[in-house]
Coordinates of C-alpha atoms in Angstrom, one line a residue:
X551 CA -3.9 -31.2 31.2
X552 CA -0.1 -28.9 30.9
X553 CA 0.3 -26.4 28.6
X554 CA 2.1 -29.5 26.5
X555 CA -0.6 -32.2 26.7
X556 CA -2.1 -31.0 22.9
X557 CA 0.7 -32.0 21.5
X558 CA 2.2 -35.2 23.2
X559 CA -0.7 -37.3 22.0
X560 CA -0.6 -38.9 18.6
X561 CA 3.2 -39.1 18.7
X562 CA 3.3 -35.2 18.2
X563 CA 7.1 -33.2 18.6
X564 CA 6.7 -30.5 21.0
X565 CA 7.6 -27.1 19.8
X566 CA 10.9 -26.8 21.2
X567 CA 11.6 -30.5 20.2
X568 CA 10.8 -30.0 16.6
X569 CA 12.8 -26.3 16.8
X570 CA 15.7 -28.1 17.4
X571 CA 15.1 -31.0 14.9
X572 CA 14.6 -28.3 12.0
X573 CA 18.1 -26.1 13.0
X574 CA 19.8 -30.2 13.2
X575 CA 19.2 -30.8 9.8
X576 CA 20.1 -27.4 8.7
X577 CA 22.6 -27.5 10.3
X578 CA 24.3 -30.9 8.9
X579 CA 22.8 -29.8 4.7
X580 CA 23.5 -26.7 4.4
X581 CA 26.6 -26.1 6.9
X582 CA 27.8 -29.8 7.2
X583 CA 28.3 -29.3 11.0
X584 CA 27.0 -31.8 11.9
X585 CA 28.0 -35.7 10.4
X586 CA 24.6 -36.9 10.6
X587 CA 20.8 -35.2 12.4
X588 CA 20.3 -38.5 14.0
X589 CA 23.4 -39.1 16.3
X590 CA 22.9 -35.6 17.3
X591 CA 21.9 -34.5 20.4
X592 CA 19.0 -30.8 21.4
X593 CA 22.3 -30.6 23.0
X594 CA 24.9 -29.2 20.3
X595 CA 22.4 -26.1 19.6
X596 CA 25.6 -23.8 20.6
X597 CA 25.7 -19.9 20.5
X598 CA 26.7 -19.0 17.1
X599 CA 30.8 -17.1 16.8
X600 CA 29.0 -13.3 15.9
X601 CA 26.7 -14.5 19.0
X602 CA 29.4 -14.6 20.9
X603 CA 31.1 -12.4 20.5
X604 CA 27.7 -9.5 20.7
X605 CA 27.4 -11.4 24.5
X606 CA 31.2 -10.9 25.2
X607 CA 31.0 -6.9 23.9
X608 CA 27.5 -6.5 25.9
X609 CA 30.3 -7.5 28.8
X610 CA 32.5 -5.6 28.7
X611 CA 30.4 -2.3 28.1
X612 CA 28.3 -3.7 31.6
X613 CA 32.1 -4.0 33.5
X614 CA 33.4 -0.9 32.1
X615 CA 30.0 0.5 33.1
X616 CA 30.2 -0.4 36.9
X617 CA 34.1 1.0 36.8
X618 CA 32.9 3.9 35.3
X619 CA 30.1 4.6 38.0
X620 CA 32.2 3.6 40.5
X621 CA 34.8 6.2 39.9
X622 CA 32.2 9.4 39.4
X623 CA 30.9 8.3 43.1
X624 CA 34.5 8.2 44.3
X625 CA 35.3 11.7 42.6
X626 CA 31.6 13.1 43.0
X627 CA 32.2 12.4 46.7
X628 CA 35.5 14.3 47.1
X629 CA 34.5 17.4 44.6
X630 CA 31.1 17.8 47.4
X631 CA 33.9 17.8 50.5
X632 CA 36.1 20.2 48.6
X633 CA 32.9 22.0 47.6
X634 CA 31.2 22.8 50.4
X635 CA 33.2 26.3 52.0
X636 CA 32.2 27.4 48.3
X637 CA 28.8 26.4 47.5
X638 CA 27.2 29.9 46.8
X639 CA 29.2 30.7 44.3
X640 CA 28.9 27.1 43.0
X641 CA 24.8 27.8 43.3
X642 CA 24.7 30.8 41.9
X643 CA 26.4 29.4 39.1
X644 CA 24.8 26.3 38.5
X645 CA 21.0 28.4 38.4
X646 CA 23.0 30.9 36.1
X647 CA 23.4 27.5 33.8
X648 CA 20.1 26.2 33.9
X649 CA 17.0 27.5 31.9
X650 CA 18.5 29.2 28.9
X651 CA 17.3 27.2 25.6
X652 CA 17.6 29.2 23.0
X653 CA 20.7 31.0 21.6
X654 CA 20.9 35.0 20.7
X655 CA 24.1 36.3 18.9
X656 CA 24.6 40.2 19.8
X657 CA 27.4 43.0 18.5
X658 CA 29.2 43.1 20.8
X659 CA 29.3 39.7 22.7
X660 CA 31.7 37.6 20.0
X661 CA 35.1 37.2 21.1
X662 CA 37.3 34.5 18.0
X663 CA 39.7 32.4 18.0
X664 CA 41.4 31.3 14.5
X665 CA 39.4 27.6 15.2
X666 CA 36.0 29.4 17.8
X667 CA 33.3 31.5 18.3
X668 CA 32.4 31.8 22.3
X669 CA 28.9 33.1 22.3
X670 CA 26.9 35.0 24.7
X671 CA 24.1 32.7 25.7
X672 CA 20.5 35.2 26.9
X673 CA 18.1 33.9 28.9
X674 CA 15.4 32.7 27.1
X675 CA 12.7 33.6 29.0
X676 CA 14.3 37.0 28.6
X677 CA 16.1 38.2 32.6
X678 CA 18.1 40.4 32.9
X679 CA 21.1 38.9 32.8
X680 CA 24.3 39.4 36.1
X681 CA 27.0 41.3 34.8
X682 CA 30.0 39.3 34.7
X683 CA 34.2 41.0 35.7
X684 CA 34.9 42.4 32.7
X685 CA 31.2 44.3 32.4
X686 CA 29.9 42.3 30.1
X687 CA 25.8 40.8 30.6
X688 CA 26.4 36.9 30.7
X689 CA 24.7 33.5 31.2
X690 CA 26.5 31.5 29.6
X691 CA 28.9 30.4 26.4
X692 CA 29.4 27.2 24.1
X693 CA 31.6 27.3 21.4
X694 CA 30.6 26.3 17.9
X695 CA 32.2 26.0 14.9
X696 CA 33.5 30.2 13.2
X697 CA 32.7 28.1 10.2
X698 CA 29.2 27.9 10.7
X699 CA 26.7 30.2 8.6
X700 CA 27.3 33.9 10.1
X701 CA 24.7 36.0 11.2
X702 CA 23.7 38.0 8.5
X703 CA 23.8 35.2 6.5
X704 CA 20.7 34.6 7.0
X705 CA 19.0 36.0 10.1
X706 CA 19.8 37.9 13.7
X707 CA 18.5 35.8 16.2
X708 CA 20.3 32.3 15.2
X709 CA 19.3 28.7 17.2
X710 CA 21.5 26.2 17.4
X711 CA 20.9 23.6 14.8
X712 CA 18.9 21.0 15.0
X713 CA 21.6 17.8 14.9
X714 CA 21.0 15.8 17.8
X715 CA 24.5 16.1 19.7
X716 CA 26.2 13.0 20.1
X717 CA 25.2 11.6 23.9
X718 CA 28.0 10.9 26.7
X719 CA 30.3 7.8 27.5
X720 CA 28.4 6.7 30.0
X721 CA 25.2 7.3 28.9
X722 CA 26.3 5.5 25.6
X723 CA 27.3 2.6 27.9
X724 CA 24.0 2.5 29.6
X725 CA 21.9 2.4 26.5
X726 CA 24.9 0.1 25.5
X727 CA 24.1 -2.1 28.3
X728 CA 20.1 -1.6 28.1
X729 CA 20.5 -2.5 24.4
X730 CA 22.0 -5.4 24.7
X731 CA 19.5 -6.9 27.4
X732 CA 16.7 -6.8 25.1
X733 CA 18.4 -8.3 22.5
X734 CA 19.7 -11.3 24.8
X735 CA 15.9 -11.8 25.6
X736 CA 15.5 -12.0 21.6
X737 CA 17.8 -14.4 21.7
X738 CA 15.7 -16.1 24.7
X739 CA 12.7 -15.7 23.0
X740 CA 13.5 -16.5 20.1
X741 CA 16.9 -19.3 19.1
X742 CA 16.9 -21.2 22.9
X743 CA 13.1 -20.6 22.7
X744 CA 12.7 -20.4 26.7
X745 CA 8.8 -19.9 26.7
X746 CA 6.7 -22.2 25.3
X747 CA 4.1 -21.1 21.8
X748 CA 0.9 -21.5 20.8
X749 CA -0.9 -22.0 17.4
X750 CA -2.7 -18.9 16.3
X751 CA -6.3 -19.0 15.9
X752 CA -8.6 -16.5 14.3
X753 CA -12.1 -15.2 15.2
X754 CA -13.3 -12.3 13.7
X755 CA -16.1 -11.7 16.5
X756 CA -12.6 -11.1 18.6
X757 CA -10.2 -9.2 15.6
X758 CA -13.2 -7.0 14.5
X759 CA -14.7 -6.6 18.9
X760 CA -10.5 -5.6 19.5
X761 CA -10.3 -3.1 16.1
X762 CA -13.3 -1.6 16.8
X763 CA -12.6 -0.8 20.8
X764 CA -8.5 0.1 20.0
X765 CA -9.9 3.6 16.7
X766 CA -12.6 3.8 19.5
X767 CA -10.0 4.4 22.9
X768 CA -7.9 6.6 19.7
X769 CA -10.8 8.5 18.2
X770 CA -12.5 9.4 21.5
X771 CA -9.1 10.2 24.0
X772 CA -6.8 10.9 22.1
X773 CA -8.0 12.9 18.9
X774 CA -5.3 16.5 19.2
X775 CA -5.2 19.2 17.1
X776 CA -2.1 20.0 14.1
X777 CA -1.0 21.2 10.8
X778 CA -3.8 22.2 8.3
X779 CA -1.4 21.4 6.1
X780 CA -1.8 18.5 3.6
X781 CA 0.0 15.1 4.3
X782 CA 1.1 16.8 7.9
X783 CA 3.8 14.8 10.0
X784 CA 1.2 13.8 12.6
X785 CA -0.7 13.0 10.1
X786 CA 1.7 10.3 8.0
X787 CA 2.6 9.1 11.4
X788 CA -0.8 8.5 12.2
X789 CA -1.7 6.8 9.0
X790 CA 1.5 4.8 9.4
X791 CA 1.0 3.6 12.9
X792 CA -2.9 2.2 11.9
X793 CA -1.5 0.6 9.2
X794 CA 1.9 -1.5 11.5
X795 CA -1.4 -2.2 14.0
X796 CA -3.2 -3.8 11.2
X797 CA -0.3 -5.6 10.0
X798 CA 0.9 -7.1 13.6
X799 CA -2.6 -7.9 14.6
X800 CA -3.2 -9.5 11.6
X801 CA -0.3 -11.9 12.0
X802 CA -1.0 -12.4 15.0
X803 CA -4.6 -13.3 15.1
X804 CA -3.8 -15.5 11.5
X805 CA -7.0 -12.8 9.5
X806 CA -5.5 -14.1 6.5
X807 CA -9.2 -12.7 4.9
X808 CA -7.8 -9.7 5.1
X809 CA -4.6 -10.4 3.4
X810 CA -5.6 -8.4 0.5
X811 CA -6.1 -5.4 2.2
X812 CA -2.2 -5.7 4.2
X813 CA -0.1 -5.6 1.0
X814 CA -2.5 -2.7 0.3
X815 CA -0.5 -1.6 3.7
X816 CA 2.5 -2.1 2.9
X817 CA 2.3 -0.6 -0.5
X818 CA 1.7 2.1 1.1
X819 CA 4.4 2.1 3.8
X820 CA 7.0 1.9 0.1
X821 CA 4.3 5.0 -1.2
X822 CA 5.7 6.8 1.9
X823 CA 9.2 6.1 1.0
X824 CA 8.7 7.3 -2.3
X825 CA 6.7 10.3 -0.9
X826 CA 9.0 11.3 1.9
X827 CA 12.1 11.4 0.4
X828 CA 11.4 13.3 -2.4
X829 CA 10.0 15.6 -1.0
X830 CA 13.7 16.5 1.8
X831 CA 15.7 16.1 -1.5
X832 CA 13.2 18.4 -3.6
X833 CA 12.8 20.6 -0.5
X834 CA 16.5 20.2 1.1
X835 CA 18.6 19.7 -1.9
X836 CA 20.5 17.3 0.2
X837 CA 22.3 14.3 -1.4
X838 CA 25.2 14.3 1.0
X839 CA 26.7 11.3 2.2
X840 CA 26.8 11.6 5.9
X841 CA 22.1 12.4 4.7
X842 CA 22.8 8.8 2.9
X843 CA 24.9 7.2 5.9
X844 CA 21.7 8.2 8.2
X845 CA 18.6 6.6 6.6
X846 CA 21.1 3.7 5.9
X847 CA 21.5 3.3 9.8
X848 CA 17.5 3.9 10.6
X849 CA 16.7 1.9 7.8
X850 CA 19.4 -1.5 8.8
X851 CA 21.4 -0.7 12.8
X852 CA 18.5 -2.8 14.0
X853 CA 17.8 -5.9 11.7
X854 CA 21.4 -6.4 11.2
X855 CA 22.3 -7.2 15.6
X856 CA 18.6 -8.6 15.3
X857 CA 20.0 -11.0 12.3
X858 CA 23.2 -11.6 14.5
X859 CA 22.2 -11.7 17.6
X860 CA 18.7 -14.7 16.6
X861 CA 20.6 -16.5 13.9
X862 CA 18.9 -15.3 10.9
X863 CA 18.5 -14.3 7.7
X864 CA 18.1 -10.8 6.9
X865 CA 15.4 -11.1 4.2
X866 CA 12.8 -12.1 7.3
X867 CA 12.9 -8.9 7.4
X868 CA 11.7 -7.8 3.5
X869 CA 10.5 -4.7 4.8
X870 CA 13.9 -3.3 6.0
X871 CA 15.8 -4.7 2.5
X872 CA 12.4 -3.1 0.2
X873 CA 12.7 0.2 2.6
X874 CA 16.7 0.0 1.7
X875 CA 16.3 -0.3 -1.9
X876 CA 13.4 2.0 -2.5
X877 CA 15.1 4.7 -0.9
X878 CA 18.4 4.4 -2.5
X879 CA 16.2 4.1 -6.4
X880 CA 15.1 7.3 -4.4
X881 CA 18.4 8.8 -3.4
X882 CA 19.9 7.8 -7.3
X883 CA 16.6 9.1 -8.9
X884 CA 17.2 13.1 -7.6
X885 CA 20.9 12.7 -7.9
X886 CA 21.9 11.5 -11.0
X887 CA 22.0 15.4 -13.4
X888 CA 20.3 16.8 -10.5
X889 CA 19.7 20.3 -12.1
X890 CA 16.9 18.7 -13.9
X891 CA 15.2 18.2 -10.9
X892 CA 14.7 22.3 -12.0
X893 CA 12.8 21.9 -15.3
X894 CA 9.7 20.2 -16.2
X895 CA 10.3 18.5 -19.2
X896 CA 13.9 16.9 -18.5
X897 CA 11.5 15.5 -14.7
X898 CA 9.5 14.7 -17.2
X899 CA 12.1 12.0 -19.0
X900 CA 14.2 11.2 -15.5
X901 CA 10.7 9.5 -14.8
X902 CA 9.7 7.9 -17.5
X903 CA 13.2 5.9 -17.7
X904 CA 12.2 5.2 -14.0
X905 CA 8.7 3.8 -14.8
X906 CA 10.8 1.9 -18.0
X907 CA 14.0 0.7 -15.6
X908 CA 11.7 -0.8 -12.4
X909 CA 9.1 -2.4 -15.6
X910 CA 11.9 -4.2 -17.2
X911 CA 13.3 -5.4 -14.1
X912 CA 10.4 -6.8 -12.3
X913 CA 7.3 -7.6 -15.4
X914 CA 9.9 -8.8 -17.5
X915 CA 11.7 -12.7 -17.1
X916 CA 14.9 -13.3 -15.4
X917 CA 15.9 -10.3 -15.9
X918 CA 15.9 -8.8 -11.6
X919 CA 17.2 -12.4 -10.9
X920 CA 20.2 -12.0 -12.6
X921 CA 20.6 -8.1 -12.1
X922 CA 20.3 -8.8 -8.1
X923 CA 22.2 -12.5 -8.6
X924 CA 25.7 -10.0 -7.4
X925 CA 23.1 -9.2 -3.5
X926 CA 22.3 -13.0 -3.2
X927 CA 24.5 -13.6 -0.1
X928 CA 22.1 -10.3 1.3
X929 CA 19.2 -11.0 -0.7
X930 CA 18.7 -15.0 -1.2
X931 CA 16.1 -16.7 1.3
X932 CA 16.7 -20.9 1.4
X933 CA 19.0 -20.2 -0.7
X934 CA 17.0 -18.2 -3.6
X935 CA 15.7 -15.3 -4.9
X936 CA 12.4 -15.7 -4.9
X937 CA 11.5 -14.1 -1.5
X938 CA 13.3 -11.2 -2.7
X939 CA 11.3 -11.1 -6.4
X940 CA 8.0 -11.8 -5.0
X941 CA 8.2 -9.0 -1.6
X942 CA 9.8 -6.5 -3.6
X943 CA 7.9 -6.9 -7.3
X944 CA 4.5 -6.5 -5.5
X945 CA 5.0 -3.1 -5.6
X946 CA 7.6 -1.4 -8.2
X947 CA 5.4 1.4 -8.9
X948 CA 5.0 2.4 -5.3
X949 CA 7.6 4.3 -5.0
X950 CA 7.1 6.1 -7.9
X951 CA 3.5 7.0 -7.7
X952 CA 4.9 9.0 -4.4
X953 CA 7.5 10.7 -6.2
X954 CA 4.2 12.0 -8.7
X955 CA 2.8 13.2 -5.8
X956 CA 5.9 14.8 -3.7
X957 CA 6.3 16.6 -7.2
X958 CA 2.8 17.1 -8.3
X959 CA 1.9 18.7 -4.3
X960 CA 1.9 22.5 -4.7
X961 CA -0.6 22.1 -7.5
X962 CA -2.6 19.8 -5.7
X963 CA -2.2 22.4 -2.3
X964 CA -3.7 24.8 -5.1
X965 CA -6.6 23.4 -6.2
X966 CA -7.3 22.5 -2.8
X967 CA -7.1 25.9 -1.6
X968 CA -9.2 27.7 -4.6
X969 CA -12.0 24.8 -3.3
X970 CA -11.8 25.6 0.4
X971 CA -12.0 29.0 -0.8
X972 CA -14.7 32.0 0.0
X973 CA -16.0 33.7 -2.8
X974 CA -17.9 36.8 -3.4
X975 CA -19.9 35.2 -6.5
X976 CA -22.1 33.0 -5.5
X977 CA -21.5 31.2 -9.0
X978 CA -18.0 31.2 -8.4
X979 CA -18.6 29.2 -4.7
X980 CA -21.4 26.4 -6.2
X981 CA -18.8 25.9 -8.6
X982 CA -15.8 25.1 -6.2
X983 CA -18.5 23.1 -4.2
X984 CA -19.7 21.1 -7.6
X985 CA -15.4 20.1 -8.4
X986 CA -15.0 19.1 -4.5
X987 CA -18.2 16.9 -5.7
X988 CA -16.7 15.4 -8.2
X989 CA -14.3 14.0 -7.4
X990 CA -15.4 13.0 -4.3
X991 CA -17.8 11.4 -6.3
X992 CA -14.8 10.0 -8.9
X993 CA -12.8 8.3 -6.5
X994 CA -15.7 7.4 -4.3
X995 CA -16.9 4.8 -7.6
X996 CA -13.3 3.9 -7.5
X997 CA -13.1 2.8 -4.4
X998 CA -16.2 1.1 -4.2
X999 CA -15.8 -0.8 -7.7
X1000 CA -11.9 -1.4 -6.5
X1001 CA -12.9 -3.4 -3.2
X1002 CA -16.6 -4.9 -5.0
X1003 CA -14.2 -6.4 -8.3
X1004 CA -10.2 -6.5 -7.0
X1005 CA -9.9 -6.6 -3.0
X1006 CA -12.3 -9.8 -3.0
X1007 CA -10.4 -11.9 -5.1
X1008 CA -8.2 -14.4 -4.3
X1009 CA -5.0 -13.9 -2.1
X1010 CA -3.1 -15.7 -5.6
X1011 CA -5.1 -13.7 -8.4
X1012 CA -5.6 -10.6 -6.4
X1013 CA -1.3 -10.5 -5.7
X1014 CA -0.9 -10.8 -10.1
X1015 CA -2.7 -7.2 -10.4
X1016 CA -2.1 -5.9 -6.9
X1017 CA 0.8 -3.8 -8.0
X1018 CA -1.4 -1.9 -10.9
X1019 CA -3.6 -1.5 -9.3
X1020 CA -2.3 -0.3 -5.6
X1021 CA -2.9 3.4 -6.4
X1022 CA -6.5 3.3 -6.1
X1023 CA -6.8 2.6 -2.7
X1024 CA -4.4 4.6 -1.9
X1025 CA -4.9 8.0 -4.0
X1026 CA -8.9 7.3 -2.2
X1027 CA -7.7 7.5 1.1
X1028 CA -5.7 10.2 0.8
X1029 CA -8.1 12.7 -1.0
X1030 CA -10.4 11.3 1.7
X1031 CA -8.7 12.2 4.5
X1032 CA -7.3 14.9 3.5
X1033 CA -10.7 16.8 2.0
X1034 CA -11.5 19.6 4.7
X1035 CA -9.5 21.6 6.1
X1036 CA -11.2 20.2 9.9
X1037 CA -10.6 16.6 9.2
X1038 CA -6.9 17.9 8.3
X1039 CA -6.4 20.1 11.0
X1040 CA -6.4 17.1 13.9
X1041 CA -4.6 14.0 14.1
X1042 CA -5.0 10.9 16.4
X1043 CA -2.7 10.7 18.9
X1044 CA -2.3 7.1 19.4
X1045 CA -1.1 6.4 15.6
X1046 CA 0.8 9.1 14.8
X1047 CA 3.2 7.9 18.0
X1048 CA 2.2 4.1 16.9
X1049 CA 3.4 5.3 13.1
X1050 CA 6.9 6.7 14.4
X1051 CA 8.2 3.2 15.4
X1052 CA 6.9 1.0 13.4
X1053 CA 10.3 -0.2 12.3
X1054 CA 11.7 -1.3 15.1
X1055 CA 7.4 -2.5 16.0
X1056 CA 7.9 -4.7 12.8
X1057 CA 10.8 -6.5 13.5
X1058 CA 10.7 -7.0 17.7
X1059 CA 6.9 -9.2 16.8
X1060 CA 8.7 -12.0 15.4
X1061 CA 10.2 -12.8 18.5
X1062 CA 8.9 -11.3 22.2
X1063 CA 5.5 -11.0 20.1
X1064 CA 5.2 -13.7 17.9
X1065 CA 7.7 -17.7 17.2
X1066 CA 8.2 -18.9 14.0
X1067 CA 8.4 -16.4 11.6
X1068 CA 5.1 -14.7 13.3
X1069 CA 3.4 -18.6 12.6
X1070 CA 3.1 -18.9 16.7
X1071 CA 2.2 -16.6 19.3
X1072 CA 4.5 -16.5 22.5
X1073 CA 3.0 -18.2 25.9
X1074 CA 3.5 -15.1 28.8
X1075 CA 0.9 -16.8 30.7
X1076 CA -0.3 -20.5 29.7
X1077 CA -4.5 -21.2 29.3
X1078 CA -5.5 -17.5 29.3
X1079 CA -5.2 -15.9 25.7
X1080 CA -6.9 -12.7 26.5
X1081 CA -4.9 -11.7 29.2
X1082 CA -1.8 -13.5 27.5
X1083 CA -2.1 -10.6 24.6
X1084 CA -2.6 -8.3 27.1
X1085 CA 1.2 -8.9 28.2
X1086 CA 2.5 -9.9 25.6
X1087 CA 1.2 -7.1 23.8
X1088 CA 2.7 -4.8 26.6
X1089 CA 6.1 -6.4 26.5
X1090 CA 6.3 -5.6 22.9
X1091 CA 5.6 -2.4 22.8
X1092 CA 7.4 -1.0 25.7
X1093 CA 10.3 -3.1 24.1
X1094 CA 9.5 -1.2 20.9
X1095 CA 9.7 2.4 21.9
X1096 CA 13.4 1.8 23.8
X1097 CA 14.8 0.2 20.8
X1098 CA 13.8 3.5 18.5
X1099 CA 15.0 5.7 21.0
X1100 CA 18.5 3.5 21.2
X1101 CA 18.5 3.1 17.6
X1102 CA 18.1 7.7 17.4
X1103 CA 21.1 7.7 20.0
X1104 CA 23.3 5.5 19.0
X1105 CA 23.3 7.5 14.8
X1106 CA 23.6 10.8 16.9
X1107 CA 27.2 9.0 18.2
X1108 CA 27.9 6.9 15.3
X1109 CA 27.4 9.5 12.9
X1110 CA 27.9 13.4 13.9
X1111 CA 28.4 16.2 10.6
X1112 CA 32.3 15.1 10.7
X1113 CA 32.8 12.4 8.5
X1114 CA 36.1 12.1 9.9
X1115 CA 35.3 11.4 12.8
X1116 CA 32.6 9.4 11.7
X1117 CA 35.7 7.4 10.2
X1118 CA 37.7 7.0 13.2
X1119 CA 34.2 5.0 15.3
X1120 CA 33.5 3.4 13.0
X1121 CA 37.2 2.3 12.4
X1122 CA 37.6 2.1 17.0
X1123 CA 33.9 -0.3 16.3
X1124 CA 35.1 -2.7 14.4
X1125 CA 37.9 -3.6 16.1
X1126 CA 36.3 -4.1 19.0
X1127 CA 33.8 -6.5 16.9
X1128 CA 37.0 -8.2 15.7
X1129 CA 37.6 -8.7 19.6
X1130 CA 35.3 -10.2 20.7
X1131 CA 35.1 -12.8 17.4
X1132 CA 38.6 -13.5 18.3
X1133 CA 37.8 -14.6 22.0
X1134 CA 34.9 -16.2 20.7
X1135 CA 36.4 -17.9 18.7
X1136 CA 38.9 -19.1 21.1
X1137 CA 36.8 -19.8 23.7
X1138 CA 34.7 -22.1 21.3
X1139 CA 38.7 -24.0 20.2
X1140 CA 40.3 -24.8 23.8
X1141 CA 36.1 -26.0 24.3
X1142 CA 34.8 -23.3 27.2
X1143 CA 31.7 -23.4 24.6

């Protein structure tokens, strides 16, 4: 019996036929592009204009890259032939420039022009530098902006900024070719459906077994030391990583019995949006347009490209919409009346206003729908705003909780440091232990009550109380994860690594791991579900990891610190997209596609 035979009995359609019929119905009923779906064939489902435009841009990048590689290879050939006579001097120069990492500025070694400063760079390893013709000691020089802070303002030895430099043109073209290839694979998998699909099946035994194996491997082989601070970066990345695994496997194995816990995991992500962004603005006070654009680019660049390529609505990827909205709310909270941020009671007033606004928007009927109606073109799903109001409303107080935790973080840190201090007086030591014991008992009892009385409720009943009870498991996890210094000093690096690519794994799961909005599984190896799981997981993780780094490179190229350069690059990109769209339109009009 072949793979499709089970779908062909009793008049059932194959998944591909069902997908195309659904698409034809949408074209007829919602877009009016087909006169009658009953007379249309599967072949009428052609690529959209934007899909063609993206394809032409990808082809252009490939052609330009090939031209550049040919040109560079010829240039390298002639340069190599001409440099044979000067090989010694060239090798010395290359060796001198090969190992420096850190930049230090010393008196007498800086020369300046009205616009640029030439900085003498010393070897990080402290090796003796050679003397140049003018008698100055130097290994290499680097030009930096003269308007950057002077040495005396911050430190005598200052390193360059950690802002990621923009990739070179050749590297950018390579990244574009790889990125286009991945998007083409998304298109083939989830739009053209070149691979068969199958229904999901749930086995509690298999699901728990895989979870046990994963956590055992992570704990046994990837436990590494880290900073012992509360909620340090490695710990939060680990938190994101293991929750993402549970979230994806919940979809993959249709583990509906874990739904309530998945809702808590999503609330944790929203909590982190409030905690992380509040902490950044609180410490750095950077409300610049550049910071705003970098964050919006990180959250939305990939999802916008995927929406174009797969012809999906933005709200299908509701996590991106939610994090964008809550990030903007935190930015507005900290940016508006930012002078109040240093005053305790004024901050309390801002928190109160934020709470009231969220309560009115999401708890008072029809207020949210009316407020977000102007954004229906973006936040609407299947013609309505229900999906947005449901998804955002489930966690409309989680961001506030994250900001409150970030604001009170120094006080909690002081409390833990006091409780963990070695006291000379035995009575004080016993008091500290007793306080920890009481707090542990309170959080444990709260967590048990939540688990037995709240998490056990049916899906729709639980959703109604989730926004007001999710704080119990969130705070309980934070408390117990940071209860002892030893627990804070180690993290599971496997989950921390996965935590860095959660956005990419969230988006990719819907196209190369599963299909039909995570309702069916993509099949690479028919009739071998476990081997198919292994192959699909490898492809899925590899693609997500590559997409994470590509997004970082594109962000560095399109969004440098200089906003004038940003405007120029965005203008050029817009022109290229418009030209590609016109070419796609012309191709369709003349009947080539």
